[in-house]
Short mmCIF file of C-alpha atoms and ligand atoms in Angstrom, two decimals:
data_model
loop_
_atom_site.label_atom_id
_atom_site.label_comp_id
_atom_site.label_asym_id
_atom_site.label_seq_id
_atom_site.Cartn_x
_atom_site.Cartn_y
_atom_site.Cartn_z
CA MET A 1102 -58.17 -13.38 99.62
CA LYS A 1103 -60.46 -16.18 100.02
CA PHE A 1104 -63.96 -15.97 98.33
CA TYR A 1105 -67.14 -17.58 98.89
CA SER A 1106 -70.06 -18.03 97.24
CA THR A 1107 -73.24 -16.14 97.62
CA ASN A 1108 -75.66 -18.84 97.95
CA GLY A 1109 -73.95 -20.30 101.20
CA GLN A 1110 -73.43 -23.30 100.29
CA SER A 1111 -70.09 -24.16 99.19
CA ARG A 1112 -66.87 -24.00 101.31
CA ASN A 1113 -64.64 -20.64 101.25
CA VAL A 1114 -62.04 -21.11 97.86
CA SER A 1115 -58.72 -19.43 96.79
CA LEU A 1116 -58.53 -17.09 93.43
CA GLU A 1117 -57.54 -20.05 91.52
CA GLU A 1118 -60.13 -22.29 91.86
CA VAL A 1119 -62.73 -19.28 91.66
CA VAL A 1120 -61.42 -18.60 87.85
CA MET A 1121 -61.41 -22.29 86.95
CA THR A 1122 -64.88 -23.05 87.59
CA GLY A 1123 -66.31 -19.79 87.06
CA LEU A 1124 -69.85 -20.74 89.54
CA ALA A 1125 -69.90 -22.07 92.87
CA PRO A 1126 -71.01 -25.78 92.84
CA ASP A 1127 -73.66 -24.52 94.87
CA GLY A 1128 -74.96 -22.70 91.81
CA GLY A 1129 -73.88 -18.98 93.91
CA LEU A 1130 -71.62 -16.70 92.19
CA PHE A 1131 -68.08 -15.05 94.20
CA LEU A 1132 -67.38 -12.63 95.93
CA PRO A 1133 -64.17 -12.10 98.14
CA GLU A 1134 -64.30 -12.63 101.57
CA ARG A 1135 -63.52 -8.53 101.73
CA PHE A 1136 -63.02 -5.60 100.44
CA PRO A 1137 -59.98 -4.40 101.10
CA VAL A 1138 -59.51 -0.65 101.30
CA ILE A 1139 -57.01 1.32 99.45
CA PRO A 1140 -55.62 4.26 101.82
CA ARG A 1141 -56.90 7.72 100.83
CA ALA A 1142 -52.70 9.14 100.09
CA PHE A 1143 -53.38 6.70 97.34
CA PHE A 1144 -56.59 9.24 96.57
CA ASN A 1145 -54.28 12.61 96.81
CA ASN A 1146 -51.79 11.01 94.18
CA MET A 1147 -54.00 9.54 92.25
CA GLY A 1148 -54.23 12.25 89.07
CA GLU A 1149 -50.89 11.38 87.84
CA MET A 1150 -51.55 8.10 87.74
CA THR A 1151 -51.94 6.26 84.36
CA VAL A 1152 -54.50 3.83 83.60
CA ARG A 1153 -51.97 1.29 84.00
CA ASP A 1154 -50.48 2.44 87.67
CA ILE A 1155 -54.29 2.99 88.89
CA ALA A 1156 -55.15 -0.65 87.56
CA TYR A 1157 -51.56 -2.17 89.23
CA VAL A 1158 -52.31 -0.35 92.86
CA VAL A 1159 -56.21 -1.69 92.92
CA ALA A 1160 -55.16 -5.39 91.68
CA ASN A 1161 -52.68 -5.30 93.96
CA THR A 1162 -54.61 -4.70 96.95
CA MET A 1163 -56.90 -7.27 96.26
CA LEU A 1164 -54.99 -10.58 94.28
CA GLY A 1165 -51.03 -9.37 95.53
CA GLU A 1166 -51.61 -12.01 97.71
CA ASP A 1167 -52.32 -14.48 95.16
CA ILE A 1168 -49.99 -13.54 92.36
CA ASP A 1169 -47.24 -12.00 92.16
CA SER A 1170 -46.37 -8.40 91.53
CA ALA A 1171 -44.12 -9.10 88.21
CA GLU A 1172 -46.91 -10.68 87.16
CA LEU A 1173 -49.74 -9.08 88.27
CA ARG A 1174 -47.80 -5.56 86.98
CA GLU A 1175 -48.13 -7.61 83.45
CA ILE A 1176 -51.35 -8.92 83.41
CA VAL A 1177 -52.87 -5.34 84.04
CA ASN A 1178 -50.40 -3.71 81.13
CA ASP A 1179 -51.18 -6.79 78.94
CA THR A 1180 -54.98 -5.89 79.72
CA PHE A 1181 -54.96 -2.23 79.05
CA THR A 1182 -53.06 -1.66 75.62
CA PHE A 1183 -55.69 1.80 74.95
CA ASP A 1184 -56.75 4.91 76.46
CA ILE A 1185 -60.21 5.26 78.42
CA PRO A 1186 -60.88 9.24 77.87
CA LEU A 1187 -62.92 10.85 79.86
CA ARG A 1188 -64.70 13.57 77.85
CA HIS A 1189 -66.11 16.54 78.88
CA ILE A 1190 -69.86 16.85 77.29
CA HIS A 1191 -70.88 19.89 78.70
CA ASP A 1192 -71.90 21.90 81.64
CA ASN A 1193 -71.09 19.45 84.77
CA VAL A 1194 -71.55 16.06 82.14
CA TYR A 1195 -68.68 13.49 80.86
CA SER A 1196 -68.05 10.28 79.43
CA LEU A 1197 -65.79 7.32 80.09
CA GLU A 1198 -65.52 6.10 76.93
CA LEU A 1199 -64.49 2.78 77.51
CA TYR A 1200 -65.02 1.24 73.96
CA HIS A 1201 -60.87 2.02 72.66
CA GLY A 1202 -60.75 -1.63 73.33
CA PRO A 1203 -59.64 -3.99 70.29
CA THR A 1204 -63.81 -4.83 69.98
CA LEU A 1205 -65.15 -1.73 70.51
CA ALA A 1206 -66.91 -2.41 73.91
CA PHE A 1207 -66.49 -2.12 77.74
CA LYS A 1208 -66.34 -6.23 77.87
CA ASP A 1209 -62.72 -5.82 76.49
CA VAL A 1210 -61.14 -4.85 79.93
CA GLY A 1211 -62.94 -8.06 81.58
CA ALA A 1212 -62.50 -10.65 78.99
CA ARG A 1213 -59.09 -9.47 78.32
CA PHE A 1214 -58.02 -9.38 82.42
CA LEU A 1215 -59.41 -12.73 82.85
CA ALA A 1216 -57.79 -14.11 79.39
CA ARG A 1217 -54.59 -13.19 81.16
CA ILE A 1218 -55.75 -15.19 84.49
CA ILE A 1219 -56.50 -18.03 83.19
CA SER A 1220 -53.52 -18.37 81.11
CA HIS A 1221 -51.45 -18.02 83.83
CA TYR A 1222 -53.11 -20.53 86.01
CA SER A 1223 -53.65 -22.98 82.79
CA LYS A 1224 -49.89 -23.24 82.46
CA LYS A 1225 -49.06 -25.69 85.36
CA MET A 1226 -52.71 -27.58 84.63
CA THR A 1227 -52.59 -30.73 82.50
CA GLY A 1228 -55.36 -31.07 79.77
CA GLU A 1229 -57.09 -28.24 77.98
CA ILE A 1230 -59.93 -25.57 79.52
CA ASN A 1231 -63.00 -24.85 78.44
CA VAL A 1232 -64.43 -22.07 78.43
CA LEU A 1233 -67.95 -21.21 78.78
CA VAL A 1234 -69.39 -17.59 76.97
CA ALA A 1235 -73.09 -16.46 76.57
CA THR A 1236 -73.01 -13.13 75.03
CA SER A 1237 -75.94 -9.85 74.62
CA GLY A 1238 -73.64 -8.61 71.65
CA ASP A 1239 -70.43 -7.53 72.93
CA SER A 1240 -68.59 -10.26 75.69
CA GLY A 1241 -68.29 -12.96 72.65
CA GLY A 1242 -65.91 -10.70 70.70
CA ALA A 1243 -64.35 -9.53 73.51
CA VAL A 1244 -63.68 -12.89 75.26
CA ALA A 1245 -62.73 -14.47 71.97
CA SER A 1246 -60.38 -11.43 71.33
CA GLY A 1247 -58.93 -12.33 74.56
CA PHE A 1248 -58.64 -15.80 74.18
CA HIS A 1249 -57.80 -15.97 70.35
CA LYS A 1250 -54.89 -18.34 69.68
CA VAL A 1251 -54.38 -19.40 73.72
CA PRO A 1252 -52.57 -22.69 73.77
CA GLY A 1253 -54.80 -25.05 76.04
CA VAL A 1254 -58.19 -23.30 75.77
CA ASN A 1255 -61.35 -23.68 74.04
CA VAL A 1256 -63.82 -21.24 73.31
CA TYR A 1257 -67.57 -22.34 73.11
CA VAL A 1258 -69.80 -18.83 72.27
CA LEU A 1259 -73.24 -19.39 72.89
CA TYR A 1260 -75.46 -16.22 71.11
CA PRO A 1261 -78.86 -15.94 70.70
CA GLU A 1262 -80.02 -16.07 66.99
CA ARG A 1263 -81.38 -12.20 64.87
CA VAL A 1264 -80.39 -10.47 67.75
CA LEU A 1265 -76.54 -9.38 66.96
CA SER A 1266 -75.23 -6.90 64.92
CA ALA A 1267 -73.21 -7.76 62.12
CA MET A 1268 -70.37 -6.14 63.60
CA GLN A 1269 -70.75 -7.80 67.22
CA LYS A 1270 -71.38 -11.40 64.75
CA HIS A 1271 -67.78 -11.31 62.68
CA GLN A 1272 -65.54 -10.35 65.78
CA PHE A 1273 -66.32 -14.05 66.73
CA VAL A 1274 -67.85 -16.04 64.38
CA SER A 1275 -64.36 -14.97 62.08
CA LEU A 1276 -61.79 -16.18 64.20
CA GLY A 1277 -61.82 -20.24 63.95
CA ASP A 1278 -59.05 -21.82 65.87
CA ASN A 1279 -60.30 -21.83 69.22
CA ILE A 1280 -63.36 -20.23 68.93
CA HIS A 1281 -66.75 -22.20 68.26
CA PRO A 1282 -69.62 -20.14 68.21
CA ILE A 1283 -72.76 -22.11 68.67
CA GLU A 1284 -76.10 -20.16 67.47
CA VAL A 1285 -79.11 -20.81 69.87
CA LEU A 1286 -82.68 -20.55 68.91
CA GLY A 1287 -84.13 -18.44 71.48
CA ASN A 1288 -82.97 -15.19 73.07
CA PHE A 1289 -79.98 -14.21 75.17
CA ASP A 1290 -81.88 -14.94 78.74
CA ASP A 1291 -82.09 -18.78 77.28
CA CYS A 1292 -78.65 -19.10 75.97
CA GLN A 1293 -77.06 -17.71 79.75
CA ARG A 1294 -80.40 -20.27 81.41
CA ILE A 1295 -78.17 -23.61 79.40
CA ALA A 1296 -74.49 -22.15 80.03
CA LYS A 1297 -75.82 -22.37 84.31
CA GLU A 1298 -76.90 -25.51 83.37
CA ALA A 1299 -74.17 -26.73 82.08
CA PHE A 1300 -72.25 -25.82 85.18
CA ASN A 1301 -74.25 -27.29 87.61
CA ASP A 1302 -74.11 -30.57 85.29
CA LEU A 1303 -71.83 -32.46 87.31
CA ASP A 1304 -71.62 -35.22 84.83
CA LEU A 1305 -69.97 -32.84 82.37
CA ARG A 1306 -68.29 -31.10 84.87
CA ALA A 1307 -66.06 -34.35 85.67
CA ARG A 1308 -65.92 -35.33 81.90
CA MET A 1309 -64.46 -32.03 81.10
CA HIS A 1310 -63.05 -28.76 83.17
CA LEU A 1311 -65.52 -25.77 82.11
CA THR A 1312 -64.95 -22.49 82.96
CA SER A 1313 -67.08 -19.18 83.12
CA ALA A 1314 -66.21 -16.05 80.96
CA ASN A 1315 -69.45 -13.68 81.71
CA SER A 1316 -68.97 -11.98 84.53
CA ILE A 1317 -70.58 -14.20 86.92
CA ASN A 1318 -66.56 -14.81 86.70
CA VAL A 1319 -65.54 -13.29 89.46
CA CYS A 1320 -61.81 -12.01 86.97
CA ARG A 1321 -64.09 -10.60 84.76
CA MET A 1322 -65.87 -8.34 87.63
CA ILE A 1323 -62.74 -7.32 89.70
CA PRO A 1324 -60.86 -5.55 86.54
CA GLN A 1325 -64.36 -3.45 86.26
CA MET A 1326 -63.36 -1.61 88.78
CA PHE A 1327 -60.46 0.23 87.50
CA TYR A 1328 -61.58 2.42 85.46
CA TYR A 1329 -63.94 3.37 87.76
CA PHE A 1330 -60.86 4.98 89.56
CA TYR A 1331 -59.27 5.78 86.73
CA GLY A 1332 -62.18 8.40 85.68
CA TYR A 1333 -62.56 9.51 88.91
CA ALA A 1334 -58.85 10.62 88.68
CA ASP A 1335 -59.18 11.87 85.27
CA LEU A 1336 -62.08 14.36 86.64
CA LEU A 1337 -59.64 15.39 89.55
CA ARG A 1338 -57.12 16.34 86.96
CA GLN A 1339 -59.64 18.18 84.37
CA ASN A 1340 -61.03 20.00 87.37
CA PRO A 1341 -59.70 19.59 91.01
CA ASP A 1342 -62.57 20.80 92.88
CA VAL A 1343 -64.69 18.56 92.00
CA HIS A 1344 -67.13 16.69 94.22
CA ASP A 1345 -70.52 15.69 94.65
CA VAL A 1346 -69.34 12.99 91.95
CA VAL A 1347 -72.38 10.48 90.71
CA VAL A 1348 -71.97 8.06 87.90
CA ALA A 1349 -74.63 6.06 85.44
CA VAL A 1350 -73.91 2.86 84.29
CA PRO A 1351 -75.99 1.26 81.90
CA SER A 1352 -77.03 -2.08 83.02
CA GLY A 1353 -78.19 -5.40 81.66
CA ASN A 1354 -76.26 -8.60 83.85
CA LEU A 1355 -75.25 -5.75 86.45
CA GLY A 1356 -71.67 -6.93 86.62
CA ASN A 1357 -70.56 -3.27 85.96
CA LEU A 1358 -72.75 -1.75 88.58
CA THR A 1359 -71.05 -4.36 90.62
CA ALA A 1360 -67.81 -4.19 89.99
CA GLY A 1361 -68.74 0.35 90.69
CA LEU A 1362 -70.24 -0.37 93.74
CA SER A 1363 -67.47 -2.73 95.04
CA ALA A 1364 -64.44 0.21 93.94
CA LYS A 1365 -66.88 2.34 96.17
CA ILE A 1366 -66.27 -0.18 99.25
CA MET A 1367 -62.77 0.34 98.29
CA GLY A 1368 -62.37 3.49 98.99
CA LEU A 1369 -63.18 5.67 95.90
CA PRO A 1370 -65.56 8.58 96.81
CA ILE A 1371 -68.33 7.88 94.46
CA LYS A 1372 -71.55 9.99 96.17
CA ARG A 1373 -74.09 7.27 94.14
CA PHE A 1374 -74.58 5.45 91.52
CA VAL A 1375 -78.01 5.87 88.48
CA ALA A 1376 -78.42 2.17 87.17
CA ALA A 1377 -79.87 2.92 83.25
CA ASN A 1378 -82.39 -0.25 82.45
CA ASN A 1379 -84.17 0.17 79.20
CA ARG A 1380 -87.66 -1.78 78.90
CA ASN A 1381 -85.75 -4.70 80.74
CA ASP A 1382 -85.72 -3.04 84.16
CA VAL A 1383 -86.25 -6.01 86.50
CA PHE A 1384 -83.40 -4.07 88.43
CA THR A 1385 -85.18 -0.79 88.43
CA GLN A 1386 -88.18 -2.57 89.91
CA TYR A 1387 -86.57 -4.20 92.30
CA LEU A 1388 -85.06 -0.95 93.74
CA ALA A 1389 -88.55 0.66 93.77
CA THR A 1390 -90.42 -1.92 95.43
CA GLY A 1391 -88.29 -3.90 96.69
CA SER A 1392 -89.67 -7.63 95.31
CA PHE A 1393 -87.22 -8.80 92.37
CA THR A 1394 -89.47 -10.86 89.54
CA PRO A 1395 -87.90 -12.21 86.28
CA ARG A 1396 -89.09 -12.36 83.88
CA GLN A 1397 -88.63 -12.51 79.46
CA SER A 1398 -86.76 -9.84 78.01
CA VAL A 1399 -87.64 -8.11 75.50
CA ARG A 1400 -85.75 -6.62 72.26
CA THR A 1401 -84.91 -2.76 72.61
CA LEU A 1402 -82.09 -0.26 70.66
CA ALA A 1403 -80.30 -1.38 73.40
CA CYS A 1404 -79.83 -4.73 72.99
CA ALA A 1405 -76.65 -5.53 75.37
CA MET A 1406 -78.71 -4.95 77.56
CA ASP A 1407 -82.08 -7.56 77.44
CA VAL A 1408 -81.58 -8.82 79.87
CA GLY A 1409 -84.65 -11.01 81.80
CA ASN A 1410 -82.85 -12.19 84.58
CA PRO A 1411 -79.74 -10.13 85.58
CA SER A 1412 -77.35 -12.57 87.21
CA ASN A 1413 -75.26 -10.34 89.25
CA PHE A 1414 -78.31 -8.82 90.94
CA SER A 1415 -77.83 -11.52 93.85
CA ARG A 1416 -74.26 -9.91 94.24
CA ILE A 1417 -75.08 -6.95 94.88
CA LEU A 1418 -78.12 -7.91 97.48
CA GLU A 1419 -75.50 -9.75 98.98
CA MET A 1420 -73.21 -6.53 99.05
CA TYR A 1421 -76.11 -4.53 100.53
CA HIS A 1422 -76.26 -7.26 103.51
CA HIS A 1423 -80.26 -7.78 101.59
CA ASP A 1424 -81.20 -4.33 102.91
CA HIS A 1425 -83.44 -2.52 100.27
CA THR A 1426 -83.21 0.75 102.34
CA ALA A 1427 -79.16 0.62 101.92
CA MET A 1428 -78.92 -0.06 98.55
CA CYS A 1429 -81.63 2.56 97.62
CA ALA A 1430 -79.57 4.94 99.33
CA ASP A 1431 -76.51 4.62 96.96
CA ILE A 1432 -78.30 3.74 93.92
CA ASN A 1433 -81.74 4.99 91.84
CA GLY A 1434 -82.81 3.03 89.05
CA TYR A 1435 -84.52 4.79 85.94
CA THR A 1436 -86.55 2.97 82.64
CA LEU A 1437 -85.74 4.23 79.44
CA THR A 1438 -88.12 3.54 76.35
CA ASP A 1439 -87.06 3.08 73.14
CA ARG A 1440 -88.21 6.59 72.07
CA GLU A 1441 -86.44 7.99 74.93
CA ILE A 1442 -82.68 6.40 74.17
CA ALA A 1443 -83.81 7.60 70.45
CA ASP A 1444 -84.84 11.08 71.04
CA THR A 1445 -81.47 10.76 73.59
CA MET A 1446 -79.13 10.09 70.93
CA VAL A 1447 -80.55 12.95 68.43
CA ASP A 1448 -80.80 15.34 70.70
CA VAL A 1449 -77.12 15.20 72.41
CA HIS A 1450 -75.80 14.88 68.55
CA SER A 1451 -77.39 17.98 67.78
CA ILE A 1452 -76.60 20.08 70.65
CA HIS A 1453 -73.28 18.61 71.97
CA ASN A 1454 -71.99 17.50 68.79
CA TYR A 1455 -70.97 14.04 70.74
CA LEU A 1456 -72.33 11.06 68.91
CA LEU A 1457 -73.85 8.38 72.02
CA ASP A 1458 -74.62 4.70 70.83
CA PRO A 1459 -77.57 3.19 72.45
CA HIS A 1460 -76.33 1.85 75.80
CA GLY A 1461 -74.55 4.99 76.79
CA ALA A 1462 -77.21 6.94 75.34
CA THR A 1463 -79.24 5.36 78.30
CA ALA A 1464 -77.27 6.25 80.78
CA TYR A 1465 -76.82 9.55 79.70
CA LYS A 1466 -80.46 10.37 79.66
CA ALA A 1467 -80.52 8.44 83.50
CA LEU A 1468 -77.73 10.73 84.31
CA GLU A 1469 -79.43 13.87 83.43
CA MET A 1470 -82.96 12.64 85.25
CA ASP A 1471 -80.80 12.33 87.91
CA LEU A 1472 -78.12 14.96 88.63
CA ARG A 1473 -78.27 17.90 91.16
CA ASP A 1474 -77.07 21.22 91.34
CA GLY A 1475 -73.42 21.23 92.79
CA GLU A 1476 -73.48 17.77 91.33
CA THR A 1477 -70.79 16.40 88.79
CA GLY A 1478 -71.79 13.18 86.78
CA ILE A 1479 -70.05 10.60 84.68
CA PHE A 1480 -71.57 8.35 82.47
CA LEU A 1481 -70.18 5.46 81.11
CA GLU A 1482 -69.56 5.16 77.65
CA THR A 1483 -69.56 0.93 77.24
CA ALA A 1484 -69.72 0.58 72.98
CA HIS A 1485 -68.46 2.49 69.94
CA PRO A 1486 -71.28 3.47 68.11
CA SER A 1487 -69.91 1.57 64.78
CA LYS A 1488 -70.89 -0.89 66.37
CA PHE A 1489 -74.69 -0.46 65.74
CA ALA A 1490 -73.99 0.78 62.19
CA LYS A 1491 -77.60 -0.08 61.17
CA THR A 1492 -79.49 1.27 64.68
CA MET A 1493 -77.40 4.73 64.16
CA ARG A 1494 -77.78 4.94 60.79
CA GLU A 1495 -81.80 5.16 61.40
CA VAL A 1496 -82.13 6.81 64.54
CA THR A 1497 -79.18 10.03 63.54
CA GLY A 1498 -79.12 9.20 60.20
CA VAL A 1499 -75.10 9.45 60.95
CA GLU A 1500 -73.45 6.31 58.63
CA PHE A 1501 -70.56 4.08 59.74
CA PRO A 1502 -68.34 2.53 56.38
CA GLU A 1503 -68.13 -1.29 56.55
CA PRO A 1504 -65.26 -1.41 60.13
CA LYS A 1505 -62.43 -1.65 60.07
CA THR A 1506 -61.62 -4.67 62.25
CA ALA A 1507 -63.66 -6.34 59.11
CA THR A 1508 -61.48 -9.91 58.51
CA PRO A 1509 -62.60 -12.57 56.11
CA GLN A 1510 -65.11 -15.20 57.79
CA ARG A 1511 -62.81 -18.16 58.52
CA ILE A 1512 -65.72 -20.27 59.60
CA HIS A 1513 -68.02 -21.11 57.29
CA PRO A 1514 -71.74 -19.72 57.91
CA ASN A 1515 -72.76 -23.43 57.60
CA GLU A 1516 -69.85 -24.64 59.85
CA ILE A 1517 -71.57 -22.58 62.57
CA GLN A 1518 -73.85 -25.02 64.82
CA ARG A 1519 -77.50 -24.48 66.02
CA ILE A 1520 -79.01 -25.99 68.95
CA SER A 1521 -82.50 -25.59 70.50
CA PRO A 1522 -82.21 -23.94 73.78
CA SER A 1523 -81.88 -26.84 75.88
CA HIS A 1524 -79.32 -28.21 78.33
CA ALA A 1525 -79.15 -31.57 76.57
CA ALA A 1526 -78.04 -29.80 73.01
CA LEU A 1527 -75.74 -27.84 74.42
CA LYS A 1528 -74.47 -30.50 77.04
CA LYS A 1529 -73.79 -32.87 73.20
CA ILE A 1530 -71.56 -30.27 71.11
CA LEU A 1531 -69.44 -30.02 74.39
CA LEU A 1532 -68.76 -34.09 74.57
CA ASN A 1533 -68.52 -34.04 70.95
CA ALA A 1534 -65.08 -31.85 70.44
CA THR A 1535 -63.21 -33.31 73.69
C1 PLP B 287 -73.07 -5.90 78.23
C2 PLP B 287 -73.60 -4.52 77.53
C3 PLP B 287 -73.92 -3.64 79.09
C4 PLP B 287 -74.68 -4.51 80.42
O1 PLP B 287 -73.06 -4.50 81.20
P1 PLP B 287 -74.06 -5.33 82.52
O2 PLP B 287 -72.23 -5.18 82.83
O3 PLP B 287 -74.06 -6.85 81.82
O4 PLP B 287 -74.79 -5.10 82.99
C5 PLP B 287 -73.65 -1.91 78.21
N1 PLP B 287 -73.39 -1.50 77.35
C6 PLP B 287 -73.16 -2.48 76.37
C7 PLP B 287 -72.84 -1.96 75.60
C8 PLP B 287 -72.88 -3.65 76.80
O5 PLP B 287 -72.05 -4.80 75.79
#
């Protein structure tokens, strides 16, 4: 499989180059030249398959020319060391629980797969590879956990000051070794911007090998397709007559939604998607008006989706050939206020005895508003509620004990690098480290 850049100014490149560079040299995002379609017969048998089996078939269809099948099988098996249960909540509504991985958020799937693909290619490289990731909360922990102690790889985690929950931050500042936290005196958009500036700095890239572990790296996006297939398979297993399936995705940078849309292009019969935004609703506004207007993000309860300039938008635009009407036929967008998110958490807990985290609650509510008679809805539960212990206590009154994952912090708080939100400051740290 070859990949092309959404900006159209770079030559098409191999999987290896895509994985090892992250962003295309012209500043665009990579997309596969084509999405191979999975044969119909697969969908008849998938009800009996495990998440690893399904992931392997999809991965092999996409990447089989590039990575030998035994190795791909192993990468997939090492990625899915946890289950992804589809829970029936009530009537025609199901929750796909993506938070049973080591850092309790769906980002474990993409990060674990990417880490294994990078180490597959880094074996034949000389020198170290430097992985840069900007996090709004959950990517940092997932990427750090996926790469911790991987030889030859350094990870730099850029995170905004004051935004992350205690557990989110602990998951990457506690590790030490090859994981380097960098606190940015700004918001997530600043982190994302300076990371992008680093990738576009040719001088820097000539001096060190740099790649991205954000969803701009196509190998974080590809594995996220697997669980759409698996969730659909599990739905059929539980309910063989089901049809007209709608999937609601709590959206920030739109990586997860891009993966769902890709799965649909590859033949997964999802009727439509629901994009659930918090008040940072640049994408929902685009669906409503046809104009894409990034703006400063504001803080909300669903903080991992506080994104003012969603990076994967250009991929979605490209996948729909810049056709706004066609996109709107497949995706309905909703904006939820903090009040609505909190009310949903309280109501679903008291009525259905199911605890939603703020992100899952955003998707649940959007799905509820969108579902029609005869349809079946799946919403993605992207993080375990315990990751947001303070919010959960304040909104629902439910207490979570100190996280079991807590390990002694190996980096003294004073050792964390703190920088102003500028490219120059980041560049200095990166170059000093090598
Ligand atoms: C990152 C994140 C999201 C948003 O996913 P995108 O792929 O950026 O749209 C939603 N929920 C949680 C818990 C997250 O960590």
